[in-house]
Structure formats: structure tokens, C-alpha cells
Amino acid sequence: MNPSPHNLEKPPQPLPTPAFAGDGVLPPSRGFPAPPPPPPRLRRLARFAIPAFITFCLAVAATAWHRGKQARIIIVNECQDHLPALSLFVGGQSYTVPPLDPEASYRWVIPDNTAPSPVSLRTPDIPGSPSWNWDSPPIPPNSGSRIILHLWDDGSVDVSSNRSVWADLSGE
């Protein structure tokens, strides 16, 4: 006990004991009161915002998963000049790639309704200009493959390929 010689009207108070982890919950301090509860408007907003945020995240994940399963061909013009229109042949169908400026690229998604088939890239025969011809092995349309074709001035084609993260995670 701590006697208080200055104030005889107030009974002596015990000294506070130090609190250690595991001693239980400390009583609230008068110097630091608990914060007031949030206003009702903020609580209503939180009730709307949290489900909306979760829905948004699920929509983004579903879109990324769908796009990650698509097979794509990416054509990059590494030439000094404009690239003429190219033709892509997939599953017996012909598709036209528009002319490309230098260092421009074009992305093309293999249609979902095609069977696994080889992809062929052809250029029109223009006298005095290089022609690019490339054939791939059969590619399933939902494989998540990314085939990148770099077309050079001398008519060569550098090919690199990879798979999307989503296709690798799904184990297909």
C-alpha cells in the first residue's frame, strides 16, 4: 500500500502491477479510450463494398483463366519496312493478318471451334520482297500455348513458345 500524506480524504490505492503476456486482458485505460464505432453510413458502405470487391476479384480470375486457356499466335515485324498482309491457315480455314508497321505486332487467337491442327503462315509472292513461310505442329485451340513469330528482313522466322500460367496450373 502506498500511503498518501497529501490527501487524507482519499484512501490509499494499491500500486499498479506490471502486465505480462498471458495475464489476461487489461482493463481499458482512461487515457486511451476505445475509438467510437464507425458511422452507420460507413457500415452500410462496407456491407456493399466487401461483396462487390470479392465479386470483382472472382470475375477477373475467371476472365484470366478463360484467356489463359486460349492458344495464341503473336506475329512481330522485326523488318525495316512495312510487312505486307499475311495469311494464316488453321483447320482448313484462311485468316488474313493486316499489314504491320516496323516493330509492330499482331495477336491472333486460334478459334475454339477448330480441331487440333497445324498452323501455317504464308506471305503473298511479291517480286523483290522476302516471303515468310512457317508451319507448326498441330496445336489444340485450348492448350494455353503462346507461339511468338519474329519475322526478319531476310525471310527468316524465329519461333519461341510458352504456356500460360493458368494452363500450367490446370495441369492440361
CSV table of N, CA and C in Angstrom, one decimal:
chain,number,residue,atom,x,y,z
A,1,MET,N,0.8,-1.2,0.0
A,1,MET,CA,0.0,0.0,0.0
A,1,MET,C,0.9,1.2,0.0
A,2,ASN,N,0.4,2.2,-0.6
A,2,ASN,CA,1.1,3.5,-0.7
A,2,ASN,C,0.3,4.5,0.0
A,3,PRO,N,0.8,4.9,1.2
A,3,PRO,CA,0.1,6.0,2.0
A,3,PRO,C,0.2,7.3,1.2
A,4,SER,N,-0.8,8.1,1.3
A,4,SER,CA,-0.9,9.4,0.6
A,4,SER,C,-0.9,10.4,1.7
A,5,PRO,N,0.2,11.0,2.0
A,5,PRO,CA,0.2,12.0,3.1
A,5,PRO,C,-0.4,13.3,2.7
A,6,HIS,N,-0.5,13.6,1.4
A,6,HIS,CA,-1.0,14.9,0.9
A,6,HIS,C,-2.6,15.0,0.9
A,7,ASN,N,-3.2,13.9,0.6
A,7,ASN,CA,-4.7,13.9,0.5
A,7,ASN,C,-5.2,12.8,1.5
A,8,LEU,N,-5.6,13.3,2.7
A,8,LEU,CA,-6.1,12.4,3.7
A,8,LEU,C,-7.5,11.9,3.4
A,9,GLU,N,-8.3,12.6,2.6
A,9,GLU,CA,-9.6,12.2,2.3
A,9,GLU,C,-9.7,11.0,1.4
A,10,LYS,N,-8.7,10.8,0.5
A,10,LYS,CA,-8.7,9.7,-0.4
A,10,LYS,C,-8.0,8.5,0.2
A,11,PRO,N,-8.6,7.4,0.2
A,11,PRO,CA,-8.0,6.2,0.7
A,11,PRO,C,-6.8,5.8,-0.1
A,12,PRO,N,-5.8,5.2,0.5
A,12,PRO,CA,-4.7,4.7,-0.3
A,12,PRO,C,-5.0,3.7,-1.3
A,13,GLN,N,-4.4,3.8,-2.5
A,13,GLN,CA,-4.7,2.9,-3.7
A,13,GLN,C,-3.5,2.0,-3.8
A,14,PRO,N,-3.7,0.7,-4.2
A,14,PRO,CA,-2.6,-0.2,-4.4
A,14,PRO,C,-1.8,0.3,-5.7
A,15,LEU,N,-0.5,0.0,-5.7
A,15,LEU,CA,0.3,0.3,-6.8
A,15,LEU,C,-0.1,-0.6,-8.0
A,16,PRO,N,0.0,-0.1,-9.2
A,16,PRO,CA,-0.3,-1.0,-10.4
A,16,PRO,C,0.7,-2.1,-10.5
A,17,THR,N,0.3,-3.2,-10.9
A,17,THR,CA,1.2,-4.3,-11.1
A,17,THR,C,1.5,-4.4,-12.6
A,18,PRO,N,2.7,-4.8,-13.0
A,18,PRO,CA,3.0,-4.9,-14.4
A,18,PRO,C,2.2,-6.0,-15.1
A,19,ALA,N,1.8,-5.8,-16.3
A,19,ALA,CA,1.1,-6.8,-17.1
A,19,ALA,C,2.1,-7.5,-18.0
A,20,PHE,N,1.9,-8.8,-18.1
A,20,PHE,CA,2.8,-9.7,-18.9
A,20,PHE,C,1.8,-10.5,-19.8
A,21,ALA,N,2.4,-11.0,-20.9
A,21,ALA,CA,1.6,-11.8,-21.8
A,21,ALA,C,1.0,-13.0,-21.0
A,22,GLY,N,-0.2,-13.2,-21.2
A,22,GLY,CA,-0.9,-14.3,-20.5
A,22,GLY,C,-1.5,-13.9,-19.2
A,23,ASP,N,-1.4,-12.7,-18.8
A,23,ASP,CA,-2.0,-12.3,-17.6
A,23,ASP,C,-3.5,-12.0,-17.8
A,24,GLY,N,-4.0,-12.1,-19.0
A,24,GLY,CA,-5.4,-11.8,-19.2
A,24,GLY,C,-5.5,-10.4,-19.9
A,25,VAL,N,-6.7,-9.9,-20.0
A,25,VAL,CA,-7.0,-8.7,-20.7
A,25,VAL,C,-6.8,-7.6,-19.7
A,26,LEU,N,-6.2,-6.5,-20.1
A,26,LEU,CA,-6.0,-5.4,-19.3
A,26,LEU,C,-7.3,-4.5,-19.3
A,27,PRO,N,-7.6,-3.9,-18.2
A,27,PRO,CA,-8.8,-3.0,-18.2
A,27,PRO,C,-8.5,-1.8,-19.1
A,28,PRO,N,-9.5,-1.2,-19.7
A,28,PRO,CA,-9.3,-0.1,-20.6
A,28,PRO,C,-8.7,1.1,-19.8
A,29,SER,N,-7.8,1.7,-20.4
A,29,SER,CA,-7.1,2.9,-19.8
A,29,SER,C,-8.0,4.1,-20.0
A,30,ARG,N,-8.0,5.0,-19.0
A,30,ARG,CA,-8.8,6.2,-19.2
A,30,ARG,C,-8.1,7.2,-20.1
A,31,GLY,N,-6.8,7.0,-20.3
A,31,GLY,CA,-6.1,7.9,-21.2
A,31,GLY,C,-6.3,7.6,-22.6
A,32,PHE,N,-6.6,6.4,-23.0
A,32,PHE,CA,-6.8,6.0,-24.3
A,32,PHE,C,-8.1,5.2,-24.5
A,33,PRO,N,-9.2,5.9,-24.6
A,33,PRO,CA,-10.5,5.2,-24.8
A,33,PRO,C,-10.6,4.5,-26.1
A,34,ALA,N,-11.4,3.6,-26.2
A,34,ALA,CA,-11.7,2.8,-27.4
A,34,ALA,C,-12.2,3.8,-28.5
A,35,PRO,N,-11.9,3.6,-29.7
A,35,PRO,CA,-12.4,4.5,-30.7
A,35,PRO,C,-13.9,4.4,-30.9
A,36,PRO,N,-14.6,5.4,-31.3
A,36,PRO,CA,-16.0,5.3,-31.4
A,36,PRO,C,-16.3,4.4,-32.6
A,37,PRO,N,-17.5,3.8,-32.6
A,37,PRO,CA,-17.9,2.9,-33.7
A,37,PRO,C,-18.0,3.7,-35.0
A,38,PRO,N,-17.8,3.1,-36.1
A,38,PRO,CA,-18.0,3.8,-37.4
A,38,PRO,C,-19.4,4.3,-37.6
A,39,PRO,N,-19.6,5.4,-38.3
A,39,PRO,CA,-20.9,5.9,-38.5
A,39,PRO,C,-21.8,4.8,-39.3
A,40,PRO,N,-23.1,4.9,-39.2
A,40,PRO,CA,-23.9,3.9,-39.9
A,40,PRO,C,-23.7,3.9,-41.4
A,41,ARG,N,-23.5,5.1,-42.0
A,41,ARG,CA,-23.3,5.2,-43.5
A,41,ARG,C,-22.0,4.4,-43.9
A,42,LEU,N,-21.0,4.4,-43.1
A,42,LEU,CA,-19.8,3.7,-43.4
A,42,LEU,C,-20.0,2.2,-43.3
A,43,ARG,N,-20.8,1.8,-42.3
A,43,ARG,CA,-21.1,0.4,-42.1
A,43,ARG,C,-21.9,-0.1,-43.3
A,44,ARG,N,-22.9,0.7,-43.8
A,44,ARG,CA,-23.7,0.2,-44.9
A,44,ARG,C,-22.8,0.1,-46.2
A,45,LEU,N,-21.9,1.1,-46.3
A,45,LEU,CA,-20.9,1.1,-47.5
A,45,LEU,C,-20.1,-0.2,-47.4
A,46,ALA,N,-19.6,-0.5,-46.2
A,46,ALA,CA,-18.7,-1.7,-46.1
A,46,ALA,C,-19.5,-3.0,-46.4
A,47,ARG,N,-20.8,-3.0,-46.0
A,47,ARG,CA,-21.6,-4.2,-46.3
A,47,ARG,C,-21.8,-4.4,-47.8
A,48,PHE,N,-21.7,-3.3,-48.6
A,48,PHE,CA,-21.8,-3.4,-50.0
A,48,PHE,C,-20.5,-3.6,-50.7
A,49,ALA,N,-19.5,-2.9,-50.2
A,49,ALA,CA,-18.2,-2.8,-50.8
A,49,ALA,C,-17.4,-4.2,-50.7
A,50,ILE,N,-17.5,-4.8,-49.6
A,50,ILE,CA,-16.8,-6.1,-49.5
A,50,ILE,C,-17.3,-7.2,-50.4
A,51,PRO,N,-18.6,-7.4,-50.5
A,51,PRO,CA,-19.1,-8.4,-51.5
A,51,PRO,C,-18.8,-8.0,-53.0
A,52,ALA,N,-18.9,-6.7,-53.2
A,52,ALA,CA,-18.6,-6.2,-54.6
A,52,ALA,C,-17.1,-6.4,-54.9
A,53,PHE,N,-16.2,-6.2,-54.0
A,53,PHE,CA,-14.8,-6.4,-54.2
A,53,PHE,C,-14.5,-7.9,-54.4
A,54,ILE,N,-15.2,-8.8,-53.7
A,54,ILE,CA,-15.0,-10.2,-53.9
A,54,ILE,C,-15.5,-10.7,-55.2
A,55,THR,N,-16.7,-10.1,-55.6
A,55,THR,CA,-17.2,-10.4,-56.9
A,55,THR,C,-16.3,-10.0,-58.1
A,56,PHE,N,-15.8,-8.8,-57.9
A,56,PHE,CA,-14.8,-8.2,-58.9
A,56,PHE,C,-13.6,-9.1,-59.0
A,57,CYS,N,-13.0,-9.5,-57.9
A,57,CYS,CA,-11.8,-10.4,-57.9
A,57,CYS,C,-12.2,-11.8,-58.6
A,58,LEU,N,-13.3,-12.3,-58.3
A,58,LEU,CA,-13.7,-13.6,-59.0
A,58,LEU,C,-13.9,-13.4,-60.5
A,59,ALA,N,-14.5,-12.3,-60.9
A,59,ALA,CA,-14.7,-12.0,-62.3
A,59,ALA,C,-13.3,-11.9,-63.0
A,60,VAL,N,-12.4,-11.2,-62.4
A,60,VAL,CA,-11.1,-11.0,-63.0
A,60,VAL,C,-10.4,-12.4,-63.1
A,61,ALA,N,-10.5,-13.2,-62.1
A,61,ALA,CA,-9.8,-14.5,-62.1
A,61,ALA,C,-10.5,-15.4,-63.2
A,62,ALA,N,-11.8,-15.4,-63.3
A,62,ALA,CA,-12.5,-16.2,-64.3
A,62,ALA,C,-12.1,-15.7,-65.7
A,63,THR,N,-12.0,-14.4,-66.0
A,63,THR,CA,-11.6,-13.9,-67.3
A,63,THR,C,-10.1,-14.3,-67.6
A,64,ALA,N,-9.2,-14.2,-66.6
A,64,ALA,CA,-7.8,-14.6,-66.8
A,64,ALA,C,-7.7,-16.1,-67.1
A,65,TRP,N,-8.5,-16.9,-66.3
A,65,TRP,CA,-8.5,-18.3,-66.6
A,65,TRP,C,-8.9,-18.7,-68.0
A,66,HIS,N,-10.0,-18.0,-68.4
A,66,HIS,CA,-10.5,-18.3,-69.8
A,66,HIS,C,-9.5,-17.9,-70.8
A,67,ARG,N,-9.0,-16.7,-70.7
A,67,ARG,CA,-8.0,-16.2,-71.7
A,67,ARG,C,-6.7,-17.0,-71.6
A,68,GLY,N,-6.3,-17.5,-70.4
A,68,GLY,CA,-5.1,-18.3,-70.3
A,68,GLY,C,-5.2,-19.6,-70.9
A,69,LYS,N,-6.4,-20.1,-71.2
A,69,LYS,CA,-6.6,-21.4,-71.8
A,69,LYS,C,-6.6,-21.3,-73.4
A,70,GLN,N,-6.7,-20.1,-73.9
A,70,GLN,CA,-6.7,-19.9,-75.3
A,70,GLN,C,-5.3,-20.0,-75.9
A,71,ALA,N,-5.2,-20.6,-77.1
A,71,ALA,CA,-4.0,-20.7,-77.8
A,71,ALA,C,-3.9,-19.4,-78.7
A,72,ARG,N,-2.7,-18.8,-78.7
A,72,ARG,CA,-2.5,-17.6,-79.4
A,72,ARG,C,-1.2,-17.6,-80.3
A,73,ILE,N,-1.3,-16.9,-81.4
A,73,ILE,CA,-0.2,-16.7,-82.3
A,73,ILE,C,0.1,-15.2,-82.3
A,74,ILE,N,1.4,-14.9,-82.0
A,74,ILE,CA,1.8,-13.5,-81.9
A,74,ILE,C,2.8,-13.3,-83.0
A,75,ILE,N,2.6,-12.4,-84.0
A,75,ILE,CA,3.5,-12.1,-85.1
A,75,ILE,C,4.1,-10.8,-84.8
A,76,VAL,N,5.4,-10.7,-84.9
A,76,VAL,CA,6.2,-9.5,-84.6
A,76,VAL,C,7.0,-9.1,-85.9
A,77,ASN,N,6.8,-7.9,-86.3
A,77,ASN,CA,7.5,-7.5,-87.5
A,77,ASN,C,8.9,-6.9,-87.1
A,78,GLU,N,9.9,-7.6,-87.3
A,78,GLU,CA,11.3,-7.2,-87.0
A,78,GLU,C,12.0,-6.6,-88.2
A,79,CYS,N,11.3,-6.3,-89.3
A,79,CYS,CA,11.8,-5.8,-90.5
A,79,CYS,C,12.0,-4.3,-90.5
A,80,GLN,N,12.8,-3.8,-91.4
A,80,GLN,CA,13.0,-2.4,-91.5
A,80,GLN,C,11.8,-1.7,-92.2
A,81,ASP,N,11.1,-2.5,-93.0
A,81,ASP,CA,10.0,-1.9,-93.8
A,81,ASP,C,8.6,-2.5,-93.3
A,82,HIS,N,7.6,-2.0,-94.0
A,82,HIS,CA,6.3,-2.5,-93.7
A,82,HIS,C,6.1,-3.9,-94.1
A,83,LEU,N,5.4,-4.7,-93.4
A,83,LEU,CA,5.2,-6.1,-93.7
A,83,LEU,C,3.8,-6.2,-94.5
A,84,PRO,N,3.8,-6.9,-95.6
A,84,PRO,CA,2.5,-7.0,-96.3
A,84,PRO,C,1.5,-7.9,-95.6
A,85,ALA,N,0.3,-7.9,-96.0
A,85,ALA,CA,-0.7,-8.7,-95.4
A,85,ALA,C,-0.3,-10.2,-95.5
A,86,LEU,N,-0.5,-10.9,-94.4
A,86,LEU,CA,-0.1,-12.3,-94.3
A,86,LEU,C,-1.3,-13.2,-94.3
A,87,SER,N,-1.2,-14.4,-94.6
A,87,SER,CA,-2.3,-15.4,-94.5
A,87,SER,C,-1.9,-16.5,-93.5
A,88,LEU,N,-2.9,-16.7,-92.6
A,88,LEU,CA,-2.8,-17.8,-91.6
A,88,LEU,C,-3.8,-18.9,-92.0
A,89,PHE,N,-3.3,-20.1,-92.0
A,89,PHE,CA,-4.2,-21.3,-92.4
A,89,PHE,C,-4.3,-22.2,-91.1
A,90,VAL,N,-5.5,-22.4,-90.6
A,90,VAL,CA,-5.8,-23.2,-89.5
A,90,VAL,C,-7.0,-24.0,-89.7
A,91,GLY,N,-6.9,-25.3,-89.6
A,91,GLY,CA,-8.1,-26.2,-89.7
A,91,GLY,C,-8.8,-26.0,-91.0
A,92,GLY,N,-8.1,-25.8,-92.1
A,92,GLY,CA,-8.8,-25.7,-93.4
A,92,GLY,C,-9.4,-24.3,-93.6
A,93,GLN,N,-9.2,-23.4,-92.7
A,93,GLN,CA,-9.7,-22.0,-92.9
A,93,GLN,C,-8.5,-21.1,-93.1
A,94,SER,N,-8.8,-20.0,-93.8
A,94,SER,CA,-7.7,-19.0,-94.1
A,94,SER,C,-8.1,-17.7,-93.3
A,95,TYR,N,-7.2,-17.1,-92.7
A,95,TYR,CA,-7.4,-15.8,-92.0
A,95,TYR,C,-6.3,-14.8,-92.5
A,96,THR,N,-6.7,-13.6,-92.5
A,96,THR,CA,-5.7,-12.5,-93.0
A,96,THR,C,-5.2,-11.7,-91.9
A,97,VAL,N,-3.9,-11.6,-91.8
A,97,VAL,CA,-3.2,-10.7,-90.9
A,97,VAL,C,-3.0,-9.4,-91.6
A,98,PRO,N,-3.4,-8.2,-91.0
A,98,PRO,CA,-3.3,-7.0,-91.7
A,98,PRO,C,-1.8,-6.6,-91.8
A,99,PRO,N,-1.5,-5.7,-92.8
A,99,PRO,CA,-0.1,-5.2,-92.9
A,99,PRO,C,0.4,-4.6,-91.5
A,100,LEU,N,1.7,-4.9,-91.3
A,100,LEU,CA,2.3,-4.4,-90.0
A,100,LEU,C,3.4,-3.4,-90.2
A,101,ASP,N,3.4,-2.4,-89.4
A,101,ASP,CA,4.5,-1.4,-89.4
A,101,ASP,C,5.7,-2.0,-88.8
A,102,PRO,N,6.9,-1.4,-89.0
A,102,PRO,CA,8.1,-1.9,-88.4
A,102,PRO,C,8.0,-2.0,-86.9
A,103,GLU,N,8.4,-3.0,-86.2
A,103,GLU,CA,8.4,-3.3,-84.8
A,103,GLU,C,7.0,-3.3,-84.2
A,104,ALA,N,6.0,-3.6,-85.1
A,104,ALA,CA,4.6,-3.7,-84.6
A,104,ALA,C,4.3,-5.2,-84.5
A,105,SER,N,3.3,-5.6,-83.7
A,105,SER,CA,2.9,-7.0,-83.6
A,105,SER,C,1.4,-7.1,-83.8
A,106,TYR,N,1.0,-8.4,-84.0
A,106,TYR,CA,-0.4,-8.7,-84.2
A,106,TYR,C,-0.6,-10.0,-83.4
A,107,ARG,N,-1.7,-10.0,-82.6
A,107,ARG,CA,-2.1,-11.1,-81.8
A,107,ARG,C,-3.3,-11.8,-82.4
A,108,TRP,N,-3.3,-13.1,-82.5
A,108,TRP,CA,-4.4,-13.8,-83.1
A,108,TRP,C,-4.7,-15.0,-82.2
A,109,VAL,N,-6.0,-15.2,-81.9
A,109,VAL,CA,-6.4,-16.3,-81.0
A,109,VAL,C,-6.9,-17.4,-82.0
A,110,ILE,N,-6.5,-18.6,-81.7
A,110,ILE,CA,-6.9,-19.8,-82.5
A,110,ILE,C,-8.4,-20.0,-82.1
A,111,PRO,N,-9.3,-20.1,-83.1
A,111,PRO,CA,-10.7,-20.2,-82.7
A,111,PRO,C,-11.0,-21.5,-82.0
A,112,ASP,N,-11.9,-21.4,-81.0
A,112,ASP,CA,-12.2,-22.5,-80.1
A,112,ASP,C,-12.9,-23.7,-80.9
A,113,ASN,N,-13.6,-23.4,-82.0
A,113,ASN,CA,-14.4,-24.5,-82.6
A,113,ASN,C,-13.5,-25.3,-83.6
A,114,THR,N,-12.2,-25.1,-83.6
A,114,THR,CA,-11.4,-25.9,-84.6
A,114,THR,C,-10.8,-27.1,-83.8
A,115,ALA,N,-10.5,-28.1,-84.6
A,115,ALA,CA,-9.8,-29.3,-84.0
A,115,ALA,C,-8.3,-29.0,-84.0
A,116,PRO,N,-7.6,-29.7,-83.2
A,116,PRO,CA,-6.1,-29.5,-83.2
A,116,PRO,C,-5.6,-29.7,-84.6
A,117,SER,N,-5.0,-28.7,-85.1
A,117,SER,CA,-4.4,-28.7,-86.4
A,117,SER,C,-3.2,-27.8,-86.5
A,118,PRO,N,-2.4,-28.1,-87.6
A,118,PRO,CA,-1.2,-27.2,-87.7
A,118,PRO,C,-1.6,-25.8,-88.2
A,119,VAL,N,-0.7,-24.9,-87.9
A,119,VAL,CA,-0.9,-23.5,-88.3
A,119,VAL,C,0.1,-23.2,-89.3
A,120,SER,N,-0.3,-22.6,-90.4
A,120,SER,CA,0.7,-22.2,-91.5
A,120,SER,C,0.6,-20.7,-91.7
A,121,LEU,N,1.8,-20.1,-91.8
A,121,LEU,CA,1.9,-18.7,-92.1
A,121,LEU,C,2.5,-18.5,-93.5
A,122,ARG,N,1.8,-17.8,-94.4
A,122,ARG,CA,2.3,-17.6,-95.7
A,122,ARG,C,2.2,-16.1,-96.1
A,123,THR,N,3.1,-15.6,-96.9
A,123,THR,CA,3.0,-14.3,-97.5
A,123,THR,C,2.7,-14.4,-99.0
A,124,PRO,N,2.1,-13.3,-99.5
A,124,PRO,CA,1.9,-13.4,-100.9
A,124,PRO,C,3.2,-13.2,-101.7
A,125,ASP,N,3.3,-13.8,-102.8
A,125,ASP,CA,4.5,-13.8,-103.6
A,125,ASP,C,4.6,-12.4,-104.3
A,126,ILE,N,5.4,-11.5,-103.7
A,126,ILE,CA,5.6,-10.2,-104.3
A,126,ILE,C,7.1,-10.2,-104.8
A,127,PRO,N,7.2,-9.9,-106.1
A,127,PRO,CA,8.6,-9.9,-106.6
A,127,PRO,C,9.5,-8.9,-105.9
A,128,GLY,N,10.7,-9.3,-105.5
A,128,GLY,CA,11.6,-8.4,-104.9
A,128,GLY,C,11.5,-8.2,-103.4
A,129,SER,N,10.5,-8.9,-102.8
A,129,SER,CA,10.4,-8.9,-101.4
A,129,SER,C,10.5,-10.3,-100.8
A,130,PRO,N,11.0,-10.4,-99.6
A,130,PRO,CA,11.1,-11.7,-99.0
A,130,PRO,C,9.8,-12.3,-98.7
A,131,SER,N,9.7,-13.7,-98.7
A,131,SER,CA,8.5,-14.3,-98.4
A,131,SER,C,8.7,-15.1,-97.1
A,132,TRP,N,7.8,-15.1,-96.2
A,132,TRP,CA,7.9,-15.9,-95.0
A,132,TRP,C,6.9,-17.0,-95.0
A,133,ASN,N,7.4,-18.2,-94.8
A,133,ASN,CA,6.6,-19.4,-94.7
A,133,ASN,C,7.0,-20.2,-93.5
A,134,TRP,N,6.0,-20.5,-92.7
A,134,TRP,CA,6.2,-21.2,-91.5
A,134,TRP,C,5.0,-22.2,-91.2
A,135,ASP,N,5.4,-23.4,-90.7
A,135,ASP,CA,4.4,-24.4,-90.4
A,135,ASP,C,4.6,-24.9,-89.0
A,136,SER,N,3.5,-25.1,-88.3
A,136,SER,CA,3.7,-25.6,-86.9
A,136,SER,C,3.2,-27.0,-86.8
A,137,PRO,N,3.5,-27.7,-85.7
A,137,PRO,CA,2.9,-28.9,-85.4
A,137,PRO,C,1.4,-28.7,-85.0
A,138,PRO,N,0.6,-29.7,-84.9
A,138,PRO,CA,-0.8,-29.5,-84.5
A,138,PRO,C,-0.9,-28.8,-83.1
A,139,ILE,N,-1.7,-27.8,-83.1
A,139,ILE,CA,-1.9,-27.0,-81.8
A,139,ILE,C,-3.4,-27.1,-81.4
A,140,PRO,N,-3.7,-27.6,-80.2
A,140,PRO,CA,-5.0,-27.6,-79.7
A,140,PRO,C,-5.5,-26.2,-79.4
A,141,PRO,N,-6.7,-25.8,-79.7
A,141,PRO,CA,-7.2,-24.4,-79.5
A,141,PRO,C,-7.3,-24.1,-78.0
A,142,ASN,N,-7.4,-25.0,-77.1
A,142,ASN,CA,-7.5,-24.7,-75.7
A,142,ASN,C,-6.2,-25.1,-74.9
A,143,SER,N,-5.1,-25.0,-75.5
A,143,SER,CA,-3.9,-25.5,-74.9
A,143,SER,C,-3.2,-24.5,-74.0
A,144,GLY,N,-3.5,-23.2,-74.2
A,144,GLY,CA,-2.9,-22.1,-73.5
A,144,GLY,C,-1.5,-21.8,-74.0
A,145,SER,N,-1.2,-22.3,-75.2
A,145,SER,CA,0.1,-22.0,-75.9
A,145,SER,C,0.2,-20.6,-76.4
A,146,ARG,N,1.4,-20.0,-76.3
A,146,ARG,CA,1.7,-18.8,-76.9
A,146,ARG,C,2.8,-19.0,-77.9
A,147,ILE,N,2.6,-18.8,-79.2
A,147,ILE,CA,3.6,-19.0,-80.2
A,147,ILE,C,4.0,-17.6,-80.7
A,148,ILE,N,5.2,-17.2,-80.6
A,148,ILE,CA,5.7,-15.9,-81.0
A,148,ILE,C,6.6,-16.1,-82.2
A,149,LEU,N,6.2,-15.4,-83.3
A,149,LEU,CA,6.9,-15.5,-84.6
A,149,LEU,C,7.5,-14.1,-84.8
A,150,HIS,N,8.9,-14.1,-84.9
A,150,HIS,CA,9.6,-12.9,-85.2
A,150,HIS,C,10.0,-13.0,-86.7
A,151,LEU,N,9.5,-12.1,-87.5
A,151,LEU,CA,9.7,-12.1,-89.0
A,151,LEU,C,10.9,-11.1,-89.3
A,152,TRP,N,11.9,-11.6,-90.0
A,152,TRP,CA,13.1,-10.7,-90.2
A,152,TRP,C,13.2,-10.4,-91.7
A,153,ASP,N,14.0,-9.4,-92.0
A,153,ASP,CA,14.2,-8.9,-93.4
A,153,ASP,C,14.6,-10.0,-94.4
A,154,ASP,N,15.4,-10.9,-94.0
A,154,ASP,CA,15.9,-11.9,-94.9
A,154,ASP,C,15.0,-13.1,-95.2
A,155,GLY,N,13.8,-13.0,-94.6
A,155,GLY,CA,12.8,-14.1,-94.8
A,155,GLY,C,12.8,-15.1,-93.7
A,156,SER,N,13.7,-15.0,-92.7
A,156,SER,CA,13.7,-16.0,-91.7
A,156,SER,C,12.6,-15.7,-90.6
A,157,VAL,N,12.3,-16.8,-90.0
A,157,VAL,CA,11.3,-16.7,-88.9
A,157,VAL,C,11.9,-17.3,-87.6
A,158,ASP,N,12.0,-16.5,-86.6
A,158,ASP,CA,12.4,-17.1,-85.3
A,158,ASP,C,11.1,-17.4,-84.5
A,159,VAL,N,11.1,-18.6,-83.9
A,159,VAL,CA,9.9,-19.1,-83.2
A,159,VAL,C,10.2,-19.3,-81.8
A,160,SER,N,9.4,-18.8,-80.9
A,160,SER,CA,9.5,-19.2,-79.5
A,160,SER,C,8.1,-19.5,-79.0
A,161,SER,N,8.0,-20.3,-78.0
A,161,SER,CA,6.7,-20.6,-77.5
A,161,SER,C,6.7,-20.8,-76.0
A,162,ASN,N,5.6,-20.6,-75.4
A,162,ASN,CA,5.5,-20.8,-73.9
A,162,ASN,C,4.0,-21.1,-73.6
A,163,ARG,N,3.7,-21.5,-72.4
A,163,ARG,CA,2.4,-21.8,-72.0
A,163,ARG,C,2.0,-20.7,-70.9
A,164,SER,N,0.7,-20.5,-70.8
A,164,SER,CA,0.2,-19.5,-69.8
A,164,SER,C,0.3,-20.2,-68.5
A,165,VAL,N,0.3,-19.3,-67.5
A,165,VAL,CA,0.4,-19.8,-66.1
A,165,VAL,C,-0.9,-20.6,-65.8
A,166,TRP,N,-2.0,-20.1,-66.2
A,166,TRP,CA,-3.3,-20.8,-66.0
A,166,TRP,C,-3.4,-22.2,-66.6
A,167,ALA,N,-2.8,-22.3,-67.8
A,167,ALA,CA,-2.8,-23.7,-68.4
A,167,ALA,C,-1.9,-24.6,-67.6
A,168,ASP,N,-0.7,-24.1,-67.1
A,168,ASP,CA,0.1,-24.9,-66.3
A,168,ASP,C,-0.5,-25.3,-64.9
A,169,LEU,N,-1.2,-24.3,-64.3
A,169,LEU,CA,-1.9,-24.6,-63.1
A,169,LEU,C,-3.0,-25.7,-63.2
A,170,SER,N,-3.7,-25.6,-64.3
A,170,SER,CA,-4.8,-26.6,-64.5
A,170,SER,C,-4.3,-28.0,-64.9
A,171,GLY,N,-3.0,-28.1,-65.3
A,171,GLY,CA,-2.4,-29.4,-65.5
A,171,GLY,C,-2.8,-30.0,-66.8
A,172,GLU,N,-3.2,-29.2,-67.7
A,172,GLU,CA,-3.6,-29.8,-69.0
A,172,GLU,C,-2.4,-29.8,-70.0
